mmCIF file of C-alpha atoms and ligand atoms in Angstrom:
data_model
loop_
_atom_site.group_PDB
_atom_site.id
_atom_site.type_symbol
_atom_site.label_atom_id
_atom_site.label_comp_id
_atom_site.label_asym_id
_atom_site.label_seq_id
_atom_site.Cartn_x
_atom_site.Cartn_y
_atom_site.Cartn_z
ATOM 1 C CA MET A 1 -0.002 -0.001 0.000
ATOM 2 C CA PRO A 2 1.729 3.177 -1.109
ATOM 3 C CA ASP A 3 0.344 5.395 1.674
ATOM 4 C CA THR A 4 0.659 3.113 4.684
ATOM 5 C CA PRO A 5 3.428 4.023 7.063
ATOM 6 C CA GLU A 6 4.941 0.549 6.888
ATOM 7 C CA PRO A 7 4.222 -3.093 6.017
ATOM 8 C CA THR A 8 1.289 -4.868 7.656
ATOM 9 C CA ILE A 9 3.692 -6.736 9.942
ATOM 10 C CA SER A 10 7.424 -6.355 10.467
ATOM 11 C CA TRP A 11 10.212 -6.964 12.976
ATOM 12 C CA ASP A 12 11.697 -3.955 14.763
ATOM 13 C CA ARG A 13 15.371 -4.842 15.205
ATOM 14 C CA GLY A 14 16.046 -1.915 17.551
ATOM 15 C CA SER A 15 13.519 -2.911 20.202
ATOM 16 C CA GLY A 16 13.221 -6.638 19.369
ATOM 17 C CA THR A 17 9.454 -6.316 18.972
ATOM 18 C CA ILE A 18 6.842 -7.062 16.327
ATOM 19 C CA ARG A 19 5.184 -4.084 14.676
ATOM 20 C CA PHE A 20 1.800 -4.521 13.059
ATOM 21 C CA ILE A 21 -1.138 -2.458 11.870
ATOM 22 C CA ASP A 22 -4.075 -2.961 14.247
ATOM 23 C CA GLN A 23 -6.713 -3.992 11.704
ATOM 24 C CA THR A 24 -9.579 -3.791 14.170
ATOM 25 C CA LEU A 25 -9.330 0.024 13.993
ATOM 26 C CA LEU A 26 -9.569 0.343 10.210
ATOM 27 C CA PRO A 27 -10.905 2.162 8.277
ATOM 28 C CA GLU A 28 -11.304 4.887 10.899
ATOM 29 C CA ARG A 29 -7.719 4.826 12.151
ATOM 30 C CA CYS A 30 -4.472 3.281 10.924
ATOM 31 C CA GLU A 31 -2.406 2.652 14.046
ATOM 32 C CA VAL A 32 0.752 0.620 14.407
ATOM 33 C CA VAL A 33 1.197 -1.511 17.519
ATOM 34 C CA SER A 34 4.541 -2.481 19.010
ATOM 35 C CA CYS A 35 4.167 -5.984 20.422
ATOM 36 C CA GLY A 36 6.832 -7.218 22.822
ATOM 37 C CA THR A 37 5.346 -10.315 24.430
ATOM 38 C CA VAL A 38 3.918 -13.639 23.310
ATOM 39 C CA GLU A 39 0.774 -13.023 25.359
ATOM 40 C CA ARG A 40 0.138 -9.722 23.560
ATOM 41 C CA LEU A 41 0.681 -11.424 20.203
ATOM 42 C CA ILE A 42 -1.779 -14.199 21.067
ATOM 43 C CA LEU A 43 -4.345 -11.560 22.011
ATOM 44 C CA ALA A 44 -3.707 -9.702 18.747
ATOM 45 C CA ILE A 45 -4.178 -12.863 16.696
ATOM 46 C CA SER A 46 -7.331 -13.886 18.525
ATOM 47 C CA ARG A 47 -8.836 -10.377 18.185
ATOM 48 C CA LEU A 48 -7.855 -10.232 14.477
ATOM 49 C CA GLU A 49 -5.616 -7.214 14.988
ATOM 50 C CA VAL A 50 -3.311 -9.315 12.813
ATOM 51 C CA ARG A 51 -5.171 -11.582 10.416
ATOM 52 C CA GLY A 52 -5.144 -13.185 6.992
ATOM 53 C CA ALA A 53 -3.313 -16.441 6.341
ATOM 54 C CA PRO A 54 0.103 -15.191 5.084
ATOM 55 C CA ALA A 55 0.291 -12.450 7.749
ATOM 56 C CA LEU A 56 -0.530 -15.072 10.381
ATOM 57 C CA GLY A 57 2.354 -17.181 9.080
ATOM 58 C CA VAL A 58 4.759 -14.279 9.549
ATOM 59 C CA ALA A 59 3.214 -13.457 12.947
ATOM 60 C CA GLY A 60 3.664 -17.070 14.038
ATOM 61 C CA GLY A 61 7.331 -17.078 13.039
ATOM 62 C CA MET A 62 7.966 -13.721 14.705
ATOM 63 C CA GLY A 63 6.135 -14.941 17.811
ATOM 64 C CA VAL A 64 8.642 -17.768 18.188
ATOM 65 C CA ALA A 65 11.483 -15.261 17.743
ATOM 66 C CA LEU A 66 9.887 -13.139 20.455
ATOM 67 C CA ALA A 67 9.592 -16.144 22.792
ATOM 68 C CA ALA A 68 13.237 -17.071 22.195
ATOM 69 C CA GLY A 69 14.340 -13.489 22.787
ATOM 70 C CA LYS A 70 12.479 -13.235 26.099
ATOM 71 C CA CYS A 71 13.406 -16.660 27.466
ATOM 72 C CA ARG A 72 16.068 -16.569 30.191
ATOM 73 C CA ALA A 73 16.180 -20.306 30.973
ATOM 74 C CA ALA A 74 19.551 -21.440 32.253
ATOM 75 C CA THR A 75 19.983 -24.641 30.238
ATOM 76 C CA ARG A 76 19.448 -25.454 26.554
ATOM 77 C CA ASP A 77 16.767 -28.050 27.457
ATOM 78 C CA ALA A 78 14.830 -25.630 29.637
ATOM 79 C CA PHE A 79 15.144 -22.981 26.942
ATOM 80 C CA LEU A 80 13.736 -25.315 24.285
ATOM 81 C CA ARG A 81 10.889 -26.451 26.556
ATOM 82 C CA GLU A 82 9.828 -22.872 27.190
ATOM 83 C CA VAL A 83 10.047 -21.793 23.537
ATOM 84 C CA GLU A 84 8.206 -24.925 22.366
ATOM 85 C CA GLY A 85 5.447 -24.219 24.883
ATOM 86 C CA ALA A 86 5.058 -20.662 23.606
ATOM 87 C CA ALA A 87 5.093 -21.919 19.998
ATOM 88 C CA ALA A 88 2.294 -24.388 20.729
ATOM 89 C CA ARG A 89 0.163 -21.678 22.335
ATOM 90 C CA ILE A 90 0.646 -19.318 19.386
ATOM 91 C CA ALA A 91 -0.168 -22.044 16.835
ATOM 92 C CA ALA A 92 -3.356 -22.992 18.687
ATOM 93 C CA THR A 93 -4.758 -19.465 18.683
ATOM 94 C CA ARG A 94 -6.497 -19.828 15.314
ATOM 95 C CA PRO A 95 -6.767 -23.374 13.995
ATOM 96 C CA THR A 96 -7.980 -23.042 10.387
ATOM 97 C CA ALA A 97 -5.299 -21.043 8.538
ATOM 98 C CA VAL A 98 -2.469 -23.536 8.118
ATOM 99 C CA ASN A 99 0.029 -20.698 7.626
ATOM 100 C CA LEU A 100 0.031 -19.911 11.361
ATOM 101 C CA SER A 101 1.394 -23.314 12.398
ATOM 102 C CA TRP A 102 3.569 -23.383 9.257
ATOM 103 C CA GLY A 103 5.229 -20.109 10.320
ATOM 104 C CA VAL A 104 5.596 -21.218 13.934
ATOM 105 C CA ASN A 105 7.120 -24.569 12.951
ATOM 106 C CA ARG A 106 9.505 -23.052 10.416
ATOM 107 C CA VAL A 107 11.157 -20.793 13.003
ATOM 108 C CA LEU A 108 10.906 -23.401 15.769
ATOM 109 C CA ALA A 109 12.857 -25.854 13.595
ATOM 110 C CA ARG A 110 15.702 -23.342 13.347
ATOM 111 C CA VAL A 111 15.608 -22.734 17.111
ATOM 112 C CA THR A 112 15.851 -26.436 17.931
ATOM 113 C CA GLU A 113 18.859 -26.974 15.666
ATOM 114 C CA ALA A 114 20.830 -24.088 17.217
ATOM 115 C CA ALA A 115 23.787 -24.952 19.446
ATOM 116 C CA ASP A 116 22.757 -22.718 22.353
ATOM 117 C CA PRO A 117 20.108 -20.136 23.342
ATOM 118 C CA ALA A 118 22.161 -17.160 22.140
ATOM 119 C CA GLU A 119 22.493 -18.671 18.666
ATOM 120 C CA ALA A 120 18.822 -19.708 18.707
ATOM 121 C CA ARG A 121 17.712 -16.122 19.432
ATOM 122 C CA ARG A 122 19.794 -14.767 16.566
ATOM 123 C CA ILE A 123 18.694 -17.424 14.058
ATOM 124 C CA ALA A 124 15.034 -17.137 15.036
ATOM 125 C CA VAL A 125 14.971 -13.428 14.217
ATOM 126 C CA MET A 126 16.820 -14.015 10.939
ATOM 127 C CA GLU A 127 14.375 -16.724 9.880
ATOM 128 C CA ALA A 128 11.295 -14.702 10.824
ATOM 129 C CA VAL A 129 12.562 -11.641 8.943
ATOM 130 C CA THR A 130 13.355 -13.838 5.926
ATOM 131 C CA MET A 131 9.790 -15.158 6.015
ATOM 132 C CA ALA A 132 8.435 -11.613 5.862
ATOM 133 C CA GLU A 133 10.717 -10.773 2.923
ATOM 134 C CA GLU A 134 9.776 -13.966 1.112
ATOM 135 C CA ASP A 135 6.101 -13.249 1.640
ATOM 136 C CA ARG A 136 6.361 -9.995 -0.252
ATOM 137 C CA ALA A 137 8.194 -11.630 -3.165
ATOM 138 C CA THR A 138 5.715 -14.518 -3.174
ATOM 139 C CA CYS A 139 2.749 -12.147 -3.392
ATOM 140 C CA MET A 140 4.350 -10.265 -6.276
ATOM 141 C CA ARG A 141 4.798 -13.554 -8.164
ATOM 142 C CA ILE A 142 1.215 -14.626 -7.426
ATOM 143 C CA GLY A 143 0.075 -11.261 -8.734
ATOM 144 C CA ASP A 144 2.078 -11.577 -11.947
ATOM 145 C CA ASN A 145 0.958 -15.169 -12.525
ATOM 146 C CA GLY A 146 -2.674 -14.148 -12.162
ATOM 147 C CA VAL A 147 -2.632 -11.245 -14.636
ATOM 148 C CA PRO A 148 -3.431 -13.365 -17.750
ATOM 149 C CA LEU A 149 -6.608 -14.625 -16.029
ATOM 150 C CA VAL A 150 -7.996 -11.100 -15.677
ATOM 151 C CA PRO A 151 -9.603 -9.736 -18.863
ATOM 152 C CA ASP A 152 -9.267 -6.025 -19.565
ATOM 153 C CA GLY A 153 -12.395 -4.305 -18.251
ATOM 154 C CA ALA A 154 -13.220 -7.098 -15.765
ATOM 155 C CA THR A 155 -15.371 -6.611 -12.698
ATOM 156 C CA ILE A 156 -14.011 -8.928 -10.016
ATOM 157 C CA LEU A 157 -15.941 -10.104 -6.976
ATOM 158 C CA THR A 158 -13.864 -10.751 -3.881
ATOM 159 C CA HIS A 159 -14.718 -11.869 -0.366
ATOM 160 C CA CYS A 160 -13.062 -10.997 2.947
ATOM 161 C CA ASN A 161 -9.605 -9.434 2.610
ATOM 162 C CA ALA A 162 -6.833 -11.234 0.760
ATOM 163 C CA GLY A 163 -4.855 -8.058 0.268
ATOM 164 C CA ALA A 164 -1.767 -6.318 1.576
ATOM 165 C CA LEU A 165 -3.366 -6.315 5.030
ATOM 166 C CA ALA A 166 -3.602 -10.113 4.983
ATOM 167 C CA CYS A 167 0.070 -10.479 4.010
ATOM 168 C CA THR A 168 3.208 -8.429 4.507
ATOM 169 C CA GLU A 169 2.455 -6.324 1.424
ATOM 170 C CA TRP A 170 0.696 -6.483 -2.000
ATOM 171 C CA GLY A 171 -1.671 -9.397 -1.235
ATOM 172 C CA THR A 172 -2.715 -12.647 -2.899
ATOM 173 C CA ALA A 173 -6.159 -12.181 -4.515
ATOM 174 C CA LEU A 174 -5.780 -8.404 -4.309
ATOM 175 C CA GLY A 175 -2.175 -8.848 -5.416
ATOM 176 C CA VAL A 176 -3.572 -10.211 -8.701
ATOM 177 C CA VAL A 177 -5.873 -7.180 -8.905
ATOM 178 C CA ARG A 178 -2.948 -4.823 -8.212
ATOM 179 C CA SER A 179 -0.711 -6.555 -10.742
ATOM 180 C CA ALA A 180 -3.472 -6.455 -13.374
ATOM 181 C CA ALA A 181 -3.984 -2.728 -12.753
ATOM 182 C CA ARG A 182 -0.226 -2.152 -12.922
ATOM 183 C CA ALA A 183 -0.157 -4.024 -16.240
ATOM 184 C CA GLY A 184 -2.610 -1.459 -17.611
ATOM 185 C CA LYS A 185 -5.801 -3.505 -17.363
ATOM 186 C CA ARG A 186 -8.942 -1.646 -16.380
ATOM 187 C CA VAL A 187 -10.326 -3.518 -13.384
ATOM 188 C CA LYS A 188 -13.159 -2.921 -10.961
ATOM 189 C CA VAL A 189 -13.603 -4.755 -7.689
ATOM 190 C CA ILE A 190 -16.813 -5.663 -5.917
ATOM 191 C CA ALA A 191 -15.977 -6.257 -2.269
ATOM 192 C CA CYS A 192 -18.463 -8.295 -0.252
ATOM 193 C CA GLU A 193 -18.741 -6.690 3.142
ATOM 194 C CA THR A 194 -17.991 -10.074 4.795
ATOM 195 C CA ARG A 195 -20.074 -10.312 7.896
ATOM 196 C CA PRO A 196 -19.752 -10.454 10.788
ATOM 197 C CA LEU A 197 -16.341 -8.756 11.054
ATOM 198 C CA PHE A 198 -16.522 -6.766 7.797
ATOM 199 C CA GLN A 199 -13.050 -7.484 6.452
ATOM 200 C CA GLY A 200 -14.378 -6.691 2.964
ATOM 201 C CA SER A 201 -15.928 -3.313 3.667
ATOM 202 C CA ARG A 202 -13.435 -2.191 6.307
ATOM 203 C CA LEU A 203 -10.166 -3.554 4.895
ATOM 204 C CA THR A 204 -10.463 -4.484 1.199
ATOM 205 C CA ALA A 205 -12.292 -1.264 0.346
ATOM 206 C CA TRP A 206 -9.799 0.731 2.418
ATOM 207 C CA GLU A 207 -6.657 -0.617 0.835
ATOM 208 C CA LEU A 208 -7.954 -0.642 -2.746
ATOM 209 C CA SER A 209 -9.319 2.877 -2.597
ATOM 210 C CA ARG A 210 -5.974 4.093 -1.248
ATOM 211 C CA ASP A 211 -4.396 2.552 -4.342
ATOM 212 C CA GLY A 212 -6.899 4.280 -6.614
ATOM 213 C CA ILE A 213 -8.532 0.997 -7.666
ATOM 214 C CA ASP A 214 -12.261 1.201 -8.340
ATOM 215 C CA VAL A 215 -14.053 -0.627 -5.509
ATOM 216 C CA THR A 216 -17.733 -1.030 -4.641
ATOM 217 C CA VAL A 217 -18.919 -2.619 -1.390
ATOM 218 C CA ILE A 218 -21.998 -4.839 -1.441
ATOM 219 C CA PRO A 219 -23.905 -6.728 1.246
ATOM 220 C CA ASP A 220 -22.832 -10.386 1.046
ATOM 221 C CA GLY A 221 -26.316 -11.476 -0.024
ATOM 222 C CA SER A 222 -26.203 -9.373 -3.227
ATOM 223 C CA ALA A 223 -23.540 -11.427 -4.983
ATOM 224 C CA ALA A 224 -25.758 -14.043 -6.648
ATOM 225 C CA TYR A 225 -28.115 -11.493 -8.141
ATOM 226 C CA LEU A 226 -25.270 -9.353 -9.482
ATOM 227 C CA MET A 227 -23.874 -12.479 -11.160
ATOM 228 C CA ARG A 228 -27.272 -13.139 -12.724
ATOM 229 C CA ARG A 229 -27.359 -9.558 -14.034
ATOM 230 C CA GLY A 230 -23.977 -10.093 -15.700
ATOM 231 C CA GLU A 231 -22.280 -7.508 -13.477
ATOM 232 C CA ILE A 232 -19.527 -9.829 -12.235
ATOM 233 C CA HIS A 233 -17.013 -11.392 -14.628
ATOM 234 C CA LEU A 234 -14.947 -13.474 -12.238
ATOM 235 C CA VAL A 235 -14.586 -14.315 -8.563
ATOM 236 C CA LEU A 236 -11.150 -14.083 -6.984
ATOM 237 C CA VAL A 237 -10.511 -15.031 -3.357
ATOM 238 C CA GLY A 238 -7.630 -16.022 -1.090
ATOM 239 C CA ALA A 239 -7.360 -19.175 1.006
ATOM 240 C CA ASP A 240 -6.599 -20.167 4.565
ATOM 241 C CA ARG A 241 -5.834 -23.785 3.720
ATOM 242 C CA ILE A 242 -5.917 -25.867 0.561
ATOM 243 C CA THR A 243 -6.250 -29.594 1.129
ATOM 244 C CA ARG A 244 -6.431 -32.480 -1.345
ATOM 245 C CA ASP A 245 -10.131 -31.842 -1.877
ATOM 246 C CA ALA A 246 -11.127 -28.353 -0.735
ATOM 247 C CA VAL A 247 -10.249 -24.695 -0.315
ATOM 248 C CA PHE A 248 -10.869 -23.290 3.152
ATOM 249 C CA ASN A 249 -11.552 -19.575 3.244
ATOM 250 C CA LYS A 250 -13.739 -17.004 4.966
ATOM 251 C CA ILE A 251 -17.297 -18.119 5.621
ATOM 252 C CA GLY A 252 -19.385 -17.252 2.569
ATOM 253 C CA THR A 253 -16.758 -18.237 0.022
ATOM 254 C CA TYR A 254 -18.501 -21.546 -0.743
ATOM 255 C CA MET A 255 -21.725 -19.676 -1.462
ATOM 256 C CA HIS A 256 -19.911 -17.540 -4.059
ATOM 257 C CA ALA A 257 -18.364 -20.637 -5.652
ATOM 258 C CA VAL A 258 -21.747 -22.352 -5.998
ATOM 259 C CA CYS A 259 -23.273 -19.194 -7.485
ATOM 260 C CA ALA A 260 -20.321 -18.678 -9.832
ATOM 261 C CA ARG A 261 -20.646 -22.225 -11.168
ATOM 262 C CA HIS A 262 -24.395 -21.755 -11.672
ATOM 263 C CA HIS A 263 -23.759 -18.581 -13.665
ATOM 264 C CA ARG A 264 -20.723 -20.002 -15.524
ATOM 265 C CA ILE A 265 -18.360 -17.417 -14.039
ATOM 266 C CA PRO A 266 -14.737 -18.410 -13.302
ATOM 267 C CA PHE A 267 -13.953 -18.909 -9.603
ATOM 268 C CA TYR A 268 -10.243 -18.376 -8.906
ATOM 269 C CA VAL A 269 -8.242 -18.879 -5.707
ATOM 270 C CA ALA A 270 -4.906 -17.094 -5.162
ATOM 271 C CA ALA A 271 -2.627 -18.510 -2.473
ATOM 272 C CA PRO A 272 1.024 -19.210 -1.690
ATOM 273 C CA ARG A 273 2.345 -22.765 -1.376
ATOM 274 C CA SER A 274 2.534 -22.248 2.410
ATOM 275 C CA THR A 275 -1.276 -22.418 2.407
ATOM 276 C CA PHE A 276 -1.293 -25.954 0.979
ATOM 277 C CA ASP A 277 -1.853 -28.739 3.475
ATOM 278 C CA LEU A 278 -0.931 -31.885 1.612
ATOM 279 C CA ARG A 279 -1.702 -34.209 4.522
ATOM 280 C CA SER A 280 -5.342 -33.340 5.111
ATOM 281 C CA GLY A 281 -8.684 -33.788 3.467
ATOM 282 C CA GLU A 282 -11.667 -31.595 4.234
ATOM 283 C CA ASP A 283 -12.799 -33.687 7.203
ATOM 284 C CA GLY A 284 -9.494 -33.358 9.053
ATOM 285 C CA VAL A 285 -9.572 -29.571 9.360
ATOM 286 C CA THR A 286 -10.855 -27.668 12.378
ATOM 287 C CA ILE A 287 -13.159 -24.814 11.480
ATOM 288 C CA GLU A 288 -12.757 -21.966 13.935
ATOM 289 C CA GLU A 289 -16.001 -21.082 15.690
ATOM 290 C CA ARG A 290 -16.042 -17.583 17.130
ATOM 291 C CA GLU A 291 -17.964 -15.711 19.801
ATOM 292 C CA ARG A 292 -21.677 -15.115 19.744
ATOM 293 C CA SER A 293 -21.207 -11.385 20.314
ATOM 294 C CA GLU A 294 -19.586 -10.914 16.887
ATOM 295 C CA VAL A 295 -22.972 -11.732 15.364
ATOM 296 C CA SER A 296 -25.380 -10.696 18.100
ATOM 297 C CA ARG A 297 -23.999 -7.199 18.659
ATOM 298 C CA CYS A 298 -23.041 -4.423 16.274
ATOM 299 C CA GLY A 299 -22.434 -0.705 16.743
ATOM 300 C CA GLY A 300 -23.329 -0.933 20.437
ATOM 301 C CA ARG A 301 -26.715 -2.536 19.699
ATOM 302 C CA THR A 302 -28.080 -6.009 20.322
ATOM 303 C CA LEU A 303 -29.191 -7.583 17.041
ATOM 304 C CA VAL A 304 -30.194 -11.062 18.244
ATOM 305 C CA PRO A 305 -32.630 -11.783 21.083
ATOM 306 C CA ASP A 306 -31.021 -13.513 24.057
ATOM 307 C CA GLU A 307 -33.234 -16.590 23.543
ATOM 308 C CA ALA A 308 -31.886 -17.276 20.039
ATOM 309 C CA ARG A 309 -28.754 -19.335 19.447
ATOM 310 C CA VAL A 310 -25.985 -18.042 17.156
ATOM 311 C CA LYS A 311 -23.669 -20.101 14.972
ATOM 312 C CA ASN A 312 -20.542 -18.172 14.065
ATOM 313 C CA LEU A 313 -18.259 -20.318 11.900
ATOM 314 C CA ALA A 314 -15.329 -18.252 10.684
ATOM 315 C CA PHE A 315 -14.529 -20.341 7.592
ATOM 316 C CA ASP A 316 -16.074 -22.730 5.107
ATOM 317 C CA ALA A 317 -14.750 -25.307 2.653
ATOM 318 C CA THR A 318 -15.263 -25.094 -1.109
ATOM 319 C CA PRO A 319 -14.806 -28.395 -2.971
ATOM 320 C CA LEU A 320 -12.022 -28.217 -5.546
ATOM 321 C CA SER A 321 -14.553 -29.257 -8.189
ATOM 322 C CA LEU A 322 -15.913 -25.685 -8.031
ATOM 323 C CA VAL A 323 -12.494 -24.027 -8.412
ATOM 324 C CA SER A 324 -11.550 -22.950 -11.955
ATOM 325 C CA ALA A 325 -7.854 -22.373 -11.145
ATOM 326 C CA ILE A 326 -5.469 -21.861 -8.217
ATOM 327 C CA ILE A 327 -2.936 -19.079 -8.700
ATOM 328 C CA THR A 328 0.309 -19.708 -6.800
ATOM 329 C CA GLU A 329 3.777 -18.165 -6.850
ATOM 330 C CA GLU A 330 4.923 -21.157 -8.903
ATOM 331 C CA GLY A 331 2.250 -20.895 -11.568
ATOM 332 C CA VAL A 332 -1.444 -21.542 -12.191
ATOM 333 C CA LEU A 333 -2.911 -24.935 -11.277
ATOM 334 C CA ARG A 334 -5.885 -26.130 -13.307
ATOM 335 C CA PRO A 335 -8.226 -29.085 -12.864
ATOM 336 C CA PRO A 336 -7.830 -31.973 -12.501
ATOM 337 C CA TYR A 337 -5.888 -30.946 -9.391
ATOM 338 C CA ARG A 338 -3.383 -33.438 -8.067
ATOM 339 C CA ILE A 339 -2.779 -31.677 -4.756
ATOM 340 C CA GLY A 340 -0.855 -34.002 -2.509
ATOM 341 C CA SER A 341 0.687 -35.928 -5.389
ATOM 342 C CA PRO A 342 4.490 -35.640 -5.742
ATOM 343 C CA ALA A 343 4.106 -33.455 -8.858
ATOM 344 C CA SER A 344 2.268 -30.761 -6.946
ATOM 345 C CA THR A 345 4.290 -30.737 -3.745
HETATM 346 O O1 MRU B 401 -10.617 -14.338 9.743
HETATM 347 P P1 MRU B 401 -9.619 -13.726 8.790
HETATM 348 O O2 MRU B 401 -9.857 -12.295 8.529
HETATM 349 O O3 MRU B 401 -8.209 -14.021 9.213
HETATM 350 O O4 MRU B 401 -9.866 -14.512 7.425
HETATM 351 C C1 MRU B 401 -9.031 -14.244 6.350
HETATM 352 C C2 MRU B 401 -9.458 -14.897 5.102
HETATM 353 O O5 MRU B 401 -10.378 -15.674 5.058
HETATM 354 C C3 MRU B 401 -8.626 -14.606 3.872
HETATM 355 O O6 MRU B 401 -9.398 -14.694 2.722
HETATM 356 C C4 MRU B 401 -7.491 -15.642 3.797
HETATM 357 O O7 MRU B 401 -6.757 -15.655 4.972
HETATM 358 C C5 MRU B 401 -6.579 -15.381 2.661
HETATM 359 S S1 MRU B 401 -5.558 -13.981 2.966
HETATM 360 C C6 MRU B 401 -4.455 -13.799 1.709
#
């Protein structure tokens, strides 16, 4: 994002802390938080101050670096026990996006192979910073690989926020939009507001309008009818986890995929390889279920009577049979997908 003061998430070498944009405050305020403890990071992840699969991966890795930096255990064994405990707590904070545990495990692996705590602290920071740098380059490649799939003049429906705010910079699905715009294509984005936490209206609309990209916010329930009216040319979303048989993404994504198939509109997923989970099928994945109050209260008002139950699943699973293509940093995958086979690992 050209106007933001800094990347979505970064490591501050001077203070040994994580810096991130508090996304709960957008679009009213863009504030950067300095996070110096694992407990504060866990709170930030659970409150969605930091969110989006690739950003969670970087946050997980930096969280392990933070834990290593803070740990004063006397022996190498005690040091490893403490850092492993912190890593497990960070990874468990949000279960659906595989990037979080991927990021945690990547830095933890470097910590465990270090000769002593001092070396572990140094290597952990290096690895976490490398992850953030790689994430930016990965998003740029995803963006470039997706450009041929976007026709000039396209109106693109997106759901949730798979943009710079969900990564270090640039974005995955919105990275494709940005790259297409940079390549001179005229693109318009329809951002579903994405209830109940409004990542589409608060975040996607915020970052695209700052980039001068044409964006219109719609209530989630409008998407099918706009497809029927011919006002949407393709759907482009990110992913929290891609298994052998399904794409997990923000609740509501499946609905768009079904509608897109009905209206013969391409449904594209943009995601880095770190989002692929080659071991699991749809049934093996935990779908995060969040608090009642996210649905039952809004703007200081109660929207659901106390007697009524609320079901607040944060993600859904879209069968791969509904996905027209998956755009990765390594290229574009097309059906029949062989995710999990040696050729696609
Ligand atoms: O609950 P969130 O806001 O973390 O959900 C995020 C999404 O569903 C994104 O679409 C996904 O992480 C891809 S981000 C590039």
